[in-house]
Tab-separated table of C-alpha atoms in Angstrom:
chain	number	residue	atom	x	y	z
A	1	UNK	CA	-38.793	17.499	-8.434
A	2	UNK	CA	-37.325	21.518	-8.352
A	3	UNK	CA	-33.398	21.264	-7.777
A	4	UNK	CA	-30.816	24.350	-7.426
A	5	UNK	CA	-27.345	24.089	-7.901
A	6	UNK	CA	-24.761	26.179	-9.803
A	7	UNK	CA	-22.881	24.767	-13.315
A	8	UNK	CA	-19.972	26.724	-15.009
A	9	UNK	CA	-20.351	29.512	-12.104
A	10	UNK	CA	-23.958	30.231	-12.988
A	11	UNK	CA	-26.997	29.264	-10.692
A	12	UNK	CA	-29.473	27.217	-12.570
A	13	UNK	CA	-32.820	25.638	-11.330
A	14	UNK	CA	-34.499	22.778	-12.993
A	15	UNK	CA	-37.651	20.560	-12.472
A	16	UNK	CA	-36.798	16.953	-13.042
A	17	UNK	CA	-37.887	13.713	-12.555
A	18	UNK	CA	-36.348	11.977	-9.322
A	19	UNK	CA	-34.698	10.021	-11.395
A	20	UNK	CA	-33.039	11.887	-13.681
A	21	UNK	CA	-29.038	11.182	-13.620
A	22	UNK	CA	-26.651	14.711	-13.230
A	23	UNK	CA	-25.366	13.963	-17.005
A	24	UNK	CA	-28.697	13.625	-18.337
A	25	UNK	CA	-29.782	16.858	-16.275
A	26	UNK	CA	-27.203	18.764	-17.786
A	27	UNK	CA	-27.440	17.320	-21.335
A	28	UNK	CA	-31.481	17.496	-21.904
A	29	UNK	CA	-32.393	20.059	-19.275
A	30	UNK	CA	-29.510	22.302	-19.357
A	31	UNK	CA	-28.608	21.575	-23.242
A	32	UNK	CA	-24.854	21.408	-22.250
A	33	UNK	CA	-23.837	18.443	-24.300
A	34	UNK	CA	-20.163	18.634	-24.118
A	35	UNK	CA	-20.694	15.797	-21.330
A	36	UNK	CA	-20.796	12.632	-23.065
A	37	UNK	CA	-22.978	9.496	-21.933
A	38	UNK	CA	-21.061	6.577	-23.030
A	39	UNK	CA	-22.313	3.219	-20.652
A	40	UNK	CA	-24.731	4.726	-18.321
A	41	UNK	CA	-23.567	2.752	-15.849
A	42	UNK	CA	-20.060	4.049	-14.376
A	43	UNK	CA	-17.639	2.319	-16.431
A	44	UNK	CA	-16.692	4.426	-19.226
A	45	UNK	CA	-15.906	7.856	-17.592
A	46	UNK	CA	-16.946	9.784	-20.685
A	47	UNK	CA	-19.724	11.852	-18.312
A	48	UNK	CA	-16.694	12.514	-15.808
A	49	UNK	CA	-17.747	16.107	-14.422
A	50	UNK	CA	-16.156	18.017	-11.382
A	51	UNK	CA	-18.220	18.350	-8.303
A	52	UNK	CA	-17.704	20.827	-5.403
A	53	UNK	CA	-13.682	20.019	-7.120
A	54	UNK	CA	-14.293	16.263	-7.302
A	55	UNK	CA	-14.199	14.437	-10.345
A	56	UNK	CA	-17.263	12.205	-10.509
A	57	UNK	CA	-19.295	10.110	-13.045
A	58	UNK	CA	-22.386	12.224	-13.595
A	59	UNK	CA	-24.186	8.984	-14.525
A	60	UNK	CA	-23.828	7.715	-11.187
A	61	UNK	CA	-25.311	10.519	-9.356
A	62	UNK	CA	-29.078	11.913	-9.378
A	63	UNK	CA	-29.355	15.414	-10.241
A	64	UNK	CA	-30.995	15.733	-7.118
A	65	UNK	CA	-27.965	15.091	-5.161
A	66	UNK	CA	-26.407	17.950	-6.617
A	67	UNK	CA	-28.525	20.178	-4.750
A	68	UNK	CA	-26.481	23.232	-3.368
A	69	UNK	CA	-23.171	21.975	-5.282
A	70	UNK	CA	-20.702	23.800	-7.787
A	71	UNK	CA	-20.662	21.740	-10.975
A	72	UNK	CA	-18.091	22.229	-13.558
A	73	UNK	CA	-18.447	20.786	-17.231
A	74	UNK	CA	-16.253	20.837	-20.043
A	75	UNK	CA	-18.131	23.809	-20.958
A	76	UNK	CA	-16.842	25.702	-17.921
A	77	UNK	CA	-13.213	25.290	-18.263
A	78	UNK	CA	-12.419	27.892	-20.696
A	79	UNK	CA	-14.652	31.225	-20.654
A	80	UNK	CA	-14.157	32.088	-24.205
A	81	UNK	CA	-13.333	30.782	-27.766
A	82	UNK	CA	-10.058	29.810	-26.367
A	83	UNK	CA	-8.494	26.487	-25.570
A	84	UNK	CA	-7.268	26.027	-22.224
A	85	UNK	CA	-3.598	24.898	-21.789
A	86	UNK	CA	-4.892	21.452	-21.225
A	87	UNK	CA	-7.240	21.663	-24.187
A	88	UNK	CA	-4.378	22.679	-26.492
A	89	UNK	CA	-2.186	19.857	-24.896
A	90	UNK	CA	-4.488	17.688	-26.287
A	91	UNK	CA	-4.530	19.098	-29.606
A	92	UNK	CA	-0.540	19.443	-30.019
A	93	UNK	CA	0.075	15.626	-28.741
A	94	UNK	CA	-3.032	14.279	-31.068
A	95	UNK	CA	-4.678	12.869	-27.842
A	96	UNK	CA	-8.104	12.481	-29.442
A	97	UNK	CA	-9.532	11.202	-32.388
A	98	UNK	CA	-13.244	10.243	-32.642
A	99	UNK	CA	-13.655	12.889	-29.441
A	100	UNK	CA	-16.345	11.079	-27.841
A	101	UNK	CA	-14.206	10.198	-24.494
A	102	UNK	CA	-12.130	14.042	-24.416
A	103	UNK	CA	-14.763	15.592	-22.477
A	104	UNK	CA	-14.389	13.374	-19.656
A	105	UNK	CA	-10.696	13.053	-20.497
A	106	UNK	CA	-10.124	16.551	-19.900
A	107	UNK	CA	-12.373	16.996	-17.046
A	108	UNK	CA	-10.278	14.165	-15.337
A	109	UNK	CA	-7.327	15.532	-16.097
A	110	UNK	CA	-8.257	18.843	-15.018
A	111	UNK	CA	-9.584	17.802	-11.597
A	112	UNK	CA	-6.130	15.711	-11.338
A	113	UNK	CA	-3.649	18.410	-12.081
A	114	UNK	CA	-5.488	21.094	-10.047
A	115	UNK	CA	-4.547	19.390	-7.027
A	116	UNK	CA	-1.405	17.237	-8.073
A	117	UNK	CA	0.643	19.485	-10.650
A	118	UNK	CA	3.654	17.335	-9.996
A	119	UNK	CA	1.920	13.973	-10.717
A	120	UNK	CA	4.021	11.468	-12.399
A	121	UNK	CA	3.228	9.319	-15.447
A	122	UNK	CA	2.193	6.388	-13.392
A	123	UNK	CA	-0.298	8.706	-11.576
A	124	UNK	CA	-1.655	9.850	-14.695
A	125	UNK	CA	-2.313	6.542	-15.939
A	126	UNK	CA	-3.731	5.194	-12.413
A	127	UNK	CA	-6.431	8.330	-12.657
A	128	UNK	CA	-7.444	7.887	-16.134
A	129	UNK	CA	-7.688	4.173	-15.867
A	130	UNK	CA	-11.226	5.078	-15.060
A	131	UNK	CA	-11.952	6.669	-18.679
A	132	UNK	CA	-12.200	4.357	-21.909
A	133	UNK	CA	-11.101	5.435	-25.039
A	134	UNK	CA	-11.251	3.409	-28.283
A	135	UNK	CA	-8.885	5.377	-30.421
A	136	UNK	CA	-5.871	6.520	-29.064
A	137	UNK	CA	-4.117	3.639	-27.069
A	138	UNK	CA	-3.689	5.976	-24.190
A	139	UNK	CA	-0.126	7.021	-24.981
A	140	UNK	CA	-0.822	10.421	-26.580
A	141	UNK	CA	-3.278	11.177	-23.942
A	142	UNK	CA	-0.813	10.163	-20.736
A	143	UNK	CA	1.290	12.639	-22.508
A	144	UNK	CA	-0.493	15.424	-23.269
A	145	UNK	CA	-1.565	15.482	-19.678
A	146	UNK	CA	2.119	15.404	-18.516
A	147	UNK	CA	2.667	18.208	-20.980
A	148	UNK	CA	-0.069	20.392	-19.187
A	149	UNK	CA	1.184	20.195	-15.839
A	150	UNK	CA	3.376	23.233	-15.884
A	151	UNK	CA	0.129	25.489	-16.587
A	152	UNK	CA	-1.143	23.971	-13.337
A	153	UNK	CA	1.766	24.958	-11.429
A	154	UNK	CA	1.591	28.039	-9.059
A	155	UNK	CA	3.935	31.088	-10.104
A	156	UNK	CA	5.960	30.278	-7.052
A	157	UNK	CA	6.982	26.852	-8.382
A	158	UNK	CA	4.624	25.029	-5.059
A	159	UNK	CA	1.875	23.118	-5.767
B	1	UNK	CA	-30.146	2.369	-19.608
B	2	UNK	CA	-32.558	5.129	-17.575
B	3	UNK	CA	-33.119	4.315	-13.845
B	4	UNK	CA	-36.765	3.087	-12.930
B	5	UNK	CA	-39.099	5.657	-11.950
B	6	UNK	CA	-38.782	6.370	-8.185
B	7	UNK	CA	-39.062	8.773	-5.306
B	8	UNK	CA	-36.365	10.930	-3.644
B	9	UNK	CA	-36.138	11.867	-0.059
B	10	UNK	CA	-33.247	13.625	1.562
B	11	UNK	CA	-33.421	13.525	5.351
B	12	UNK	CA	-31.364	15.637	8.095
B	13	UNK	CA	-31.496	13.013	10.878
B	14	UNK	CA	-30.791	9.634	11.223
B	15	UNK	CA	-33.984	8.659	12.841
B	16	UNK	CA	-36.277	10.318	9.897
B	17	UNK	CA	-33.908	8.206	7.650
B	18	UNK	CA	-34.712	5.213	9.375
B	19	UNK	CA	-38.826	5.935	9.417
B	20	UNK	CA	-38.629	6.466	5.814
B	21	UNK	CA	-37.050	2.969	5.277
B	22	UNK	CA	-39.648	1.525	7.503
B	23	UNK	CA	-42.504	3.119	6.192
B	24	UNK	CA	-40.957	1.989	2.900
B	25	UNK	CA	-41.526	-1.567	3.504
B	26	UNK	CA	-38.670	-3.140	1.979
B	27	UNK	CA	-39.384	-0.548	-1.233
B	28	UNK	CA	-37.209	1.533	0.097
B	29	UNK	CA	-33.282	1.486	-0.406
B	30	UNK	CA	-30.813	3.939	1.594
B	31	UNK	CA	-28.656	5.549	-0.936
B	32	UNK	CA	-25.103	6.390	0.360
B	33	UNK	CA	-22.563	7.265	-2.770
B	34	UNK	CA	-24.676	5.604	-5.328
B	35	UNK	CA	-21.458	3.801	-6.824
B	36	UNK	CA	-22.991	0.347	-6.396
B	37	UNK	CA	-26.439	1.121	-6.411
B	38	UNK	CA	-26.884	3.561	-9.281
B	39	UNK	CA	-25.347	0.625	-11.984
B	40	UNK	CA	-27.711	-1.784	-10.060
B	41	UNK	CA	-30.656	0.914	-10.580
B	42	UNK	CA	-29.106	1.456	-14.637
B	43	UNK	CA	-29.510	-2.653	-14.925
B	44	UNK	CA	-32.955	-2.615	-13.289
B	45	UNK	CA	-31.814	-5.170	-11.053
B	46	UNK	CA	-33.494	-3.137	-8.269
B	47	UNK	CA	-36.145	-1.137	-8.789
B	48	UNK	CA	-37.122	0.341	-5.252
B	49	UNK	CA	-40.012	2.775	-4.968
B	50	UNK	CA	-37.940	5.430	-3.169
B	51	UNK	CA	-34.169	6.467	-2.465
B	52	UNK	CA	-33.219	8.032	1.288
B	53	UNK	CA	-29.944	9.869	0.610
B	54	UNK	CA	-28.049	9.714	3.540
B	55	UNK	CA	-26.122	12.669	2.350
B	56	UNK	CA	-27.049	15.138	4.824
B	57	UNK	CA	-26.241	13.342	7.683
B	58	UNK	CA	-22.824	14.628	8.573
B	59	UNK	CA	-22.278	12.473	11.599
B	60	UNK	CA	-21.919	9.271	9.683
B	61	UNK	CA	-18.783	11.073	7.646
B	62	UNK	CA	-16.247	10.752	10.628
B	63	UNK	CA	-13.079	8.630	10.843
B	64	UNK	CA	-12.511	8.301	14.434
B	65	UNK	CA	-8.849	6.774	15.824
B	66	UNK	CA	-8.491	5.535	19.313
B	67	UNK	CA	-6.765	3.032	21.462
B	68	UNK	CA	-10.121	0.925	20.808
B	69	UNK	CA	-9.329	0.957	17.034
B	70	UNK	CA	-10.742	2.958	13.668
B	71	UNK	CA	-14.381	3.933	13.641
B	72	UNK	CA	-15.167	4.640	9.818
B	73	UNK	CA	-18.911	6.421	9.503
B	74	UNK	CA	-20.840	4.904	6.908
B	75	UNK	CA	-20.371	7.875	4.469
B	76	UNK	CA	-16.484	7.877	4.760
B	77	UNK	CA	-15.415	8.106	0.946
B	78	UNK	CA	-12.568	5.686	-0.403
B	79	UNK	CA	-11.156	9.271	-1.103
B	80	UNK	CA	-11.181	10.202	2.529
B	81	UNK	CA	-9.149	7.214	3.619
B	82	UNK	CA	-6.828	7.942	1.178
B	83	UNK	CA	-6.437	11.288	2.323
B	84	UNK	CA	-6.251	10.438	5.776
B	85	UNK	CA	-2.440	10.256	7.031
B	86	UNK	CA	-3.226	8.805	10.554
B	87	UNK	CA	-4.472	5.658	9.080
B	88	UNK	CA	-1.220	4.545	7.624
B	89	UNK	CA	-0.099	3.839	11.195
B	90	UNK	CA	-3.369	3.059	12.381
B	91	UNK	CA	-4.526	0.627	10.083
B	92	UNK	CA	-2.290	-0.118	7.316
B	93	UNK	CA	-3.951	-2.990	5.502
B	94	UNK	CA	-7.321	-1.000	5.400
B	95	UNK	CA	-4.786	1.993	3.632
B	96	UNK	CA	-3.193	-0.755	1.568
B	97	UNK	CA	-6.559	-2.430	0.345
B	98	UNK	CA	-8.461	0.746	-0.430
B	99	UNK	CA	-5.763	1.694	-2.841
B	100	UNK	CA	-7.347	-0.978	-4.972
B	101	UNK	CA	-11.100	0.049	-4.965
B	102	UNK	CA	-12.081	1.081	-8.258
B	103	UNK	CA	-11.323	4.603	-10.146
B	104	UNK	CA	-10.695	7.951	-9.083
B	105	UNK	CA	-14.107	9.264	-9.740
B	106	UNK	CA	-15.735	6.371	-7.890
B	107	UNK	CA	-13.371	6.839	-5.145
B	108	UNK	CA	-14.640	10.662	-4.829
B	109	UNK	CA	-17.874	9.289	-3.968
B	110	UNK	CA	-18.089	5.761	-3.470
B	111	UNK	CA	-18.680	4.822	0.729
B	112	UNK	CA	-17.263	2.281	2.952
B	113	UNK	CA	-20.859	1.880	4.632
B	114	UNK	CA	-22.430	1.321	0.873
B	115	UNK	CA	-19.808	-0.899	-0.272
B	116	UNK	CA	-20.539	-3.458	3.166
B	117	UNK	CA	-24.486	-3.101	2.270
B	118	UNK	CA	-24.188	-3.703	-1.280
B	119	UNK	CA	-21.996	-6.998	-0.488
B	120	UNK	CA	-20.078	-7.864	-3.735
B	121	UNK	CA	-18.128	-10.811	-2.838
B	122	UNK	CA	-15.244	-9.154	-4.913
B	123	UNK	CA	-15.103	-5.932	-2.964
B	124	UNK	CA	-12.178	-4.891	-0.863
B	125	UNK	CA	-14.162	-3.495	2.202
B	126	UNK	CA	-16.061	-6.473	2.721
B	127	UNK	CA	-13.376	-8.656	2.873
B	128	UNK	CA	-10.949	-6.500	5.427
B	129	UNK	CA	-14.197	-6.278	7.954
B	130	UNK	CA	-14.438	-10.060	7.587
B	131	UNK	CA	-10.428	-10.583	8.027
B	132	UNK	CA	-10.248	-7.706	10.718
B	133	UNK	CA	-13.083	-9.185	13.000
B	134	UNK	CA	-14.776	-5.997	12.233
B	135	UNK	CA	-18.284	-5.080	13.757
B	136	UNK	CA	-20.494	-3.184	11.773
B	137	UNK	CA	-22.870	-0.808	13.668
B	138	UNK	CA	-26.413	-0.449	12.509
B	139	UNK	CA	-29.762	1.567	13.471
B	140	UNK	CA	-32.948	0.317	12.450
B	141	UNK	CA	-36.932	0.855	13.766
B	142	UNK	CA	-35.974	-1.513	16.447
B	143	UNK	CA	-33.282	0.491	17.876
B	144	UNK	CA	-29.456	-0.115	17.490
B	145	UNK	CA	-27.256	-3.300	17.264
B	146	UNK	CA	-23.775	-4.369	16.634
B	147	UNK	CA	-23.051	-7.201	13.656
B	148	UNK	CA	-19.956	-9.438	13.761
B	149	UNK	CA	-18.479	-8.985	10.230
B	150	UNK	CA	-18.691	-12.771	10.232
B	151	UNK	CA	-22.332	-13.007	10.748
B	152	UNK	CA	-23.131	-10.290	8.223
B	153	UNK	CA	-22.412	-11.389	4.417
B	154	UNK	CA	-24.856	-14.209	3.723
B	155	UNK	CA	-24.036	-14.702	-0.158
B	156	UNK	CA	-23.410	-12.337	-2.926
B	157	UNK	CA	-24.942	-8.916	-2.503
B	158	UNK	CA	-27.076	-10.616	0.441
B	159	UNK	CA	-26.421	-9.284	4.048
B	160	UNK	CA	-28.109	-9.676	7.268
B	161	UNK	CA	-29.202	-5.826	7.336
B	162	UNK	CA	-33.114	-5.657	7.493
B	163	UNK	CA	-34.566	-3.133	5.261
B	164	UNK	CA	-35.365	-0.811	7.426
B	165	UNK	CA	-31.555	-0.497	9.168
B	166	UNK	CA	-29.138	2.015	7.924
B	167	UNK	CA	-25.302	0.973	8.823
B	168	UNK	CA	-23.875	3.873	10.999
B	169	UNK	CA	-20.311	2.807	11.082
B	170	UNK	CA	-17.651	0.317	10.665
B	171	UNK	CA	-15.679	-0.652	13.726
B	172	UNK	CA	-12.248	-2.101	13.027
B	173	UNK	CA	-10.205	-3.564	16.168
B	174	UNK	CA	-6.913	-1.579	16.904
B	175	UNK	CA	-3.787	-2.589	15.172
B	176	UNK	CA	-0.500	-3.286	16.762
B	177	UNK	CA	2.589	-1.277	15.416
B	178	UNK	CA	4.533	-4.377	15.389
B	179	UNK	CA	1.907	-6.461	13.445
B	180	UNK	CA	2.960	-7.820	10.169
B	181	UNK	CA	0.613	-7.530	7.332
B	182	UNK	CA	0.204	-8.267	3.399
B	183	UNK	CA	-2.491	-7.260	0.827
B	184	UNK	CA	-2.475	-8.574	-2.785
B	185	UNK	CA	-4.836	-8.219	-5.128
B	186	UNK	CA	-5.088	-9.710	-8.788
B	187	UNK	CA	-7.497	-7.913	-11.431
B	188	UNK	CA	-6.881	-7.814	-15.344
B	189	UNK	CA	-7.293	-4.147	-15.437
B	190	UNK	CA	-6.270	-1.407	-12.468
B	191	UNK	CA	-9.493	-0.286	-10.611
B	192	UNK	CA	-11.311	-3.258	-11.785
B	193	UNK	CA	-12.917	-6.135	-9.419
B	194	UNK	CA	-10.407	-8.897	-7.993
B	195	UNK	CA	-10.481	-12.149	-9.368
B	196	UNK	CA	-9.015	-12.895	-6.260
B	197	UNK	CA	-7.559	-11.053	-3.745
B	198	UNK	CA	-5.658	-12.042	-0.275
B	199	UNK	CA	-6.018	-9.930	2.549
B	200	UNK	CA	-4.120	-11.235	5.681
B	201	UNK	CA	-1.942	-10.542	9.108
B	202	UNK	CA	-0.315	-12.289	12.359
B	203	UNK	CA	1.156	-11.223	15.438
B	204	UNK	CA	4.519	-12.724	16.516
B	205	UNK	CA	5.597	-13.837	19.864
B	206	UNK	CA	8.952	-13.286	21.719
B	207	UNK	CA	10.471	-16.043	19.855
B	208	UNK	CA	9.064	-14.650	16.596
B	209	UNK	CA	6.839	-17.304	15.615
B	210	UNK	CA	3.232	-16.115	14.295
B	211	UNK	CA	0.560	-15.957	16.563
B	212	UNK	CA	-3.320	-14.842	15.925
B	213	UNK	CA	-3.215	-15.257	12.256
B	214	UNK	CA	-5.676	-13.834	10.214
B	215	UNK	CA	-6.155	-14.817	6.019
B	216	UNK	CA	-8.793	-13.519	4.460
B	217	UNK	CA	-9.979	-14.508	0.875
B	218	UNK	CA	-11.997	-12.115	-1.469
B	219	UNK	CA	-13.408	-12.454	-4.706
B	220	UNK	CA	-13.198	-16.377	-4.890
B	221	UNK	CA	-16.252	-17.290	-2.888
B	222	UNK	CA	-19.972	-15.894	-2.894
B	223	UNK	CA	-18.756	-13.841	0.221
B	224	UNK	CA	-15.457	-12.929	1.771
B	225	UNK	CA	-13.787	-15.300	3.844
B	226	UNK	CA	-11.378	-16.439	6.309
B	227	UNK	CA	-9.223	-19.509	5.813
B	228	UNK	CA	-8.824	-21.240	9.026
B	229	UNK	CA	-6.907	-24.245	7.843
B	230	UNK	CA	-3.947	-21.965	6.429
B	231	UNK	CA	-4.105	-19.765	9.979
B	232	UNK	CA	-3.837	-22.851	11.924
B	233	UNK	CA	-0.629	-23.888	9.716
B	234	UNK	CA	0.851	-20.235	10.268
B	235	UNK	CA	0.006	-20.112	13.872
B	236	UNK	CA	2.950	-21.035	15.761
B	237	UNK	CA	5.350	-21.400	13.013
B	238	UNK	CA	8.339	-19.205	11.724
B	239	UNK	CA	6.993	-17.663	8.535
B	240	UNK	CA	9.465	-18.972	6.260
B	241	UNK	CA	9.653	-20.091	2.332
B	242	UNK	CA	8.690	-23.079	3.316
B	243	UNK	CA	5.552	-22.307	5.301
B	244	UNK	CA	4.652	-19.542	2.859
B	245	UNK	CA	4.700	-22.383	-0.193
B	246	UNK	CA	2.650	-24.614	2.165
B	247	UNK	CA	0.039	-21.949	3.312
B	248	UNK	CA	-0.515	-21.597	-1.007
B	249	UNK	CA	-1.053	-25.161	-1.537
B	250	UNK	CA	-3.597	-25.402	1.659
B	251	UNK	CA	-5.145	-21.988	0.200
B	252	UNK	CA	-5.609	-23.480	-3.383
B	253	UNK	CA	-6.966	-26.839	-1.769
B	254	UNK	CA	-9.773	-25.616	0.549
B	255	UNK	CA	-11.225	-22.528	-0.786
B	256	UNK	CA	-14.334	-22.603	-2.134
B	257	UNK	CA	-13.972	-21.266	-5.438
B	258	UNK	CA	-16.779	-20.187	-8.095
B	259	UNK	CA	-16.880	-19.994	-11.611
B	260	UNK	CA	-18.014	-17.189	-14.081
B	261	UNK	CA	-17.503	-15.552	-17.262
B	262	UNK	CA	-13.950	-14.163	-15.948
B	263	UNK	CA	-12.455	-17.232	-14.532
B	264	UNK	CA	-12.874	-20.853	-14.416
B	265	UNK	CA	-13.137	-22.392	-10.299
B	266	UNK	CA	-9.885	-24.224	-11.055
B	267	UNK	CA	-7.952	-20.809	-12.059
B	268	UNK	CA	-9.750	-18.960	-9.069
B	269	UNK	CA	-8.150	-21.884	-6.414
B	270	UNK	CA	-4.805	-21.298	-8.354
B	271	UNK	CA	-4.791	-17.516	-8.140
B	272	UNK	CA	-6.239	-17.486	-4.663
B	273	UNK	CA	-2.796	-19.762	-3.518
B	274	UNK	CA	-0.640	-17.063	-5.412
B	275	UNK	CA	-2.068	-14.469	-3.695
B	276	UNK	CA	-2.085	-15.661	-0.075
B	277	UNK	CA	1.635	-16.532	-0.990
B	278	UNK	CA	2.795	-13.016	-2.164
B	279	UNK	CA	0.858	-11.841	0.845
B	280	UNK	CA	2.801	-13.604	3.118
B	281	UNK	CA	6.017	-12.938	1.521
B	282	UNK	CA	5.634	-9.123	1.803
B	283	UNK	CA	3.962	-9.490	5.271
B	284	UNK	CA	7.234	-11.553	6.277
B	285	UNK	CA	9.901	-9.469	4.517
C-alpha cells in the first residue's frame, strides 16, 4: 500500500505490504539500516525511532501507521559526519561495545533529553529500562546520558 | 518474526470502523496503539485478515473529568495519563498504577482501550477497572452498550466484547478527596508485567473506621479480581497493624493463584499477601 511520511526532514513515499513494520520499512525500503531490529516484538528497544517527537518502538508500528508523521532515526540526529553531543558523550564514556543496542539507546536518550534536560539518574534508568544492552552493564550508558544533559539545556538556563 | 499477511484500513468515523469489523465477521481486529496486538501478530498468536486502525478517531482520545468521575477515551495513551496533572487529584490510584505500565517507548503508544481489550491478567488497567467498579462503553453493529468491568474480563485474553464492538471509553466513578488508597506491584524488572500487584482503597466513617473497601488483585489468577473476604475484614475496622497483617493472611489463603514460568502458585499466594500488606500500610499511613 502506498504510504507517505517524512524521515529525517525529507518527504518519502513507499509502497509496502500492509503488514510491513515501520522498522522493516526504514531498513529495507529506505535503506536506513541504523535502526536495528533485535527481538521484533517490542522487548529489546533496539529499533526505537522518534515519531512526531515521541520515542517509539518501530517494530510495534506498521509503516502504514506512520502516514503523515515526522519520523527521526539515528541517521537524522546529525546532519554531517560529526558526532552530536550525545553521541560524543557515549564515545567518551565507553557507553557501547558491540553497538547493536546503541541506535535505540541514542534515539531514546535524545527524546528524553529533548523533553527533560534536567532529568536525574533514576529517571534515565527508568527510561532506558526499555532498552536492553548485553555488553556494557548500563552504568557507562547512564553516565553518558547524564553527561550530555548540558547540551540540551536552553541558553537561558531553563528547560 | 514477521507479521502474517493482512489488510489494513484506517476509517475516519466510528460507524465506518464498526462496519468494517462487522463485515470482517471475526477475521477483522481493531488496532489501537498496537503495543499488545503487534507482538501477538509477530508471534502469530493471532492472524486477522484485516486490521482496522482507530488512529483517525480523535473523539476517542479525550480525558474528561467531572463530578461523575473520570472518563478515559479508549485511545488515551499511558503518556497522556502521566502528563495530565488533574488526575493526581481526580484519580490518584489510576495515576499510581499507570506509572507501572511497561516502558517509556510503549507508554508513548499504548492505550487504555487496547489494554482493556487485550485483557492480560497481569496488566494494570484491567485491574484498576475491576477494583474501581469501572464501566466499559462499547459500540458495535447493534449499537452502544455499557459493560461492568466485573462482567467484562472472562479469562486470560478473553473478554465479553463481541467481534464487531469497539471500546469507546472507560468510566471510573468519582473519587472522594479523602479516600485512602494504595498500589503495590512486584515485577523482576522495572516495566515488566506484574508477578502480583494489589490495588485498593477505602473510605472512612466519622469514627475513622474503613467503609466501602475495594481490594483488587492483578497478575495472580487468569483475570483481575476483587478479594471480597479481605474487603469484609476491612469494612468497619480501623486499619491498624493487626488488621493489615490479618488482611495479608486472608489474601494468601483466598487468592486463586496460577503457576507459570515466572512463579509457582505458592510463591504468588505469598507475594499477593505481601502486596496487599504494603498497599494497605501505605493507604493507612
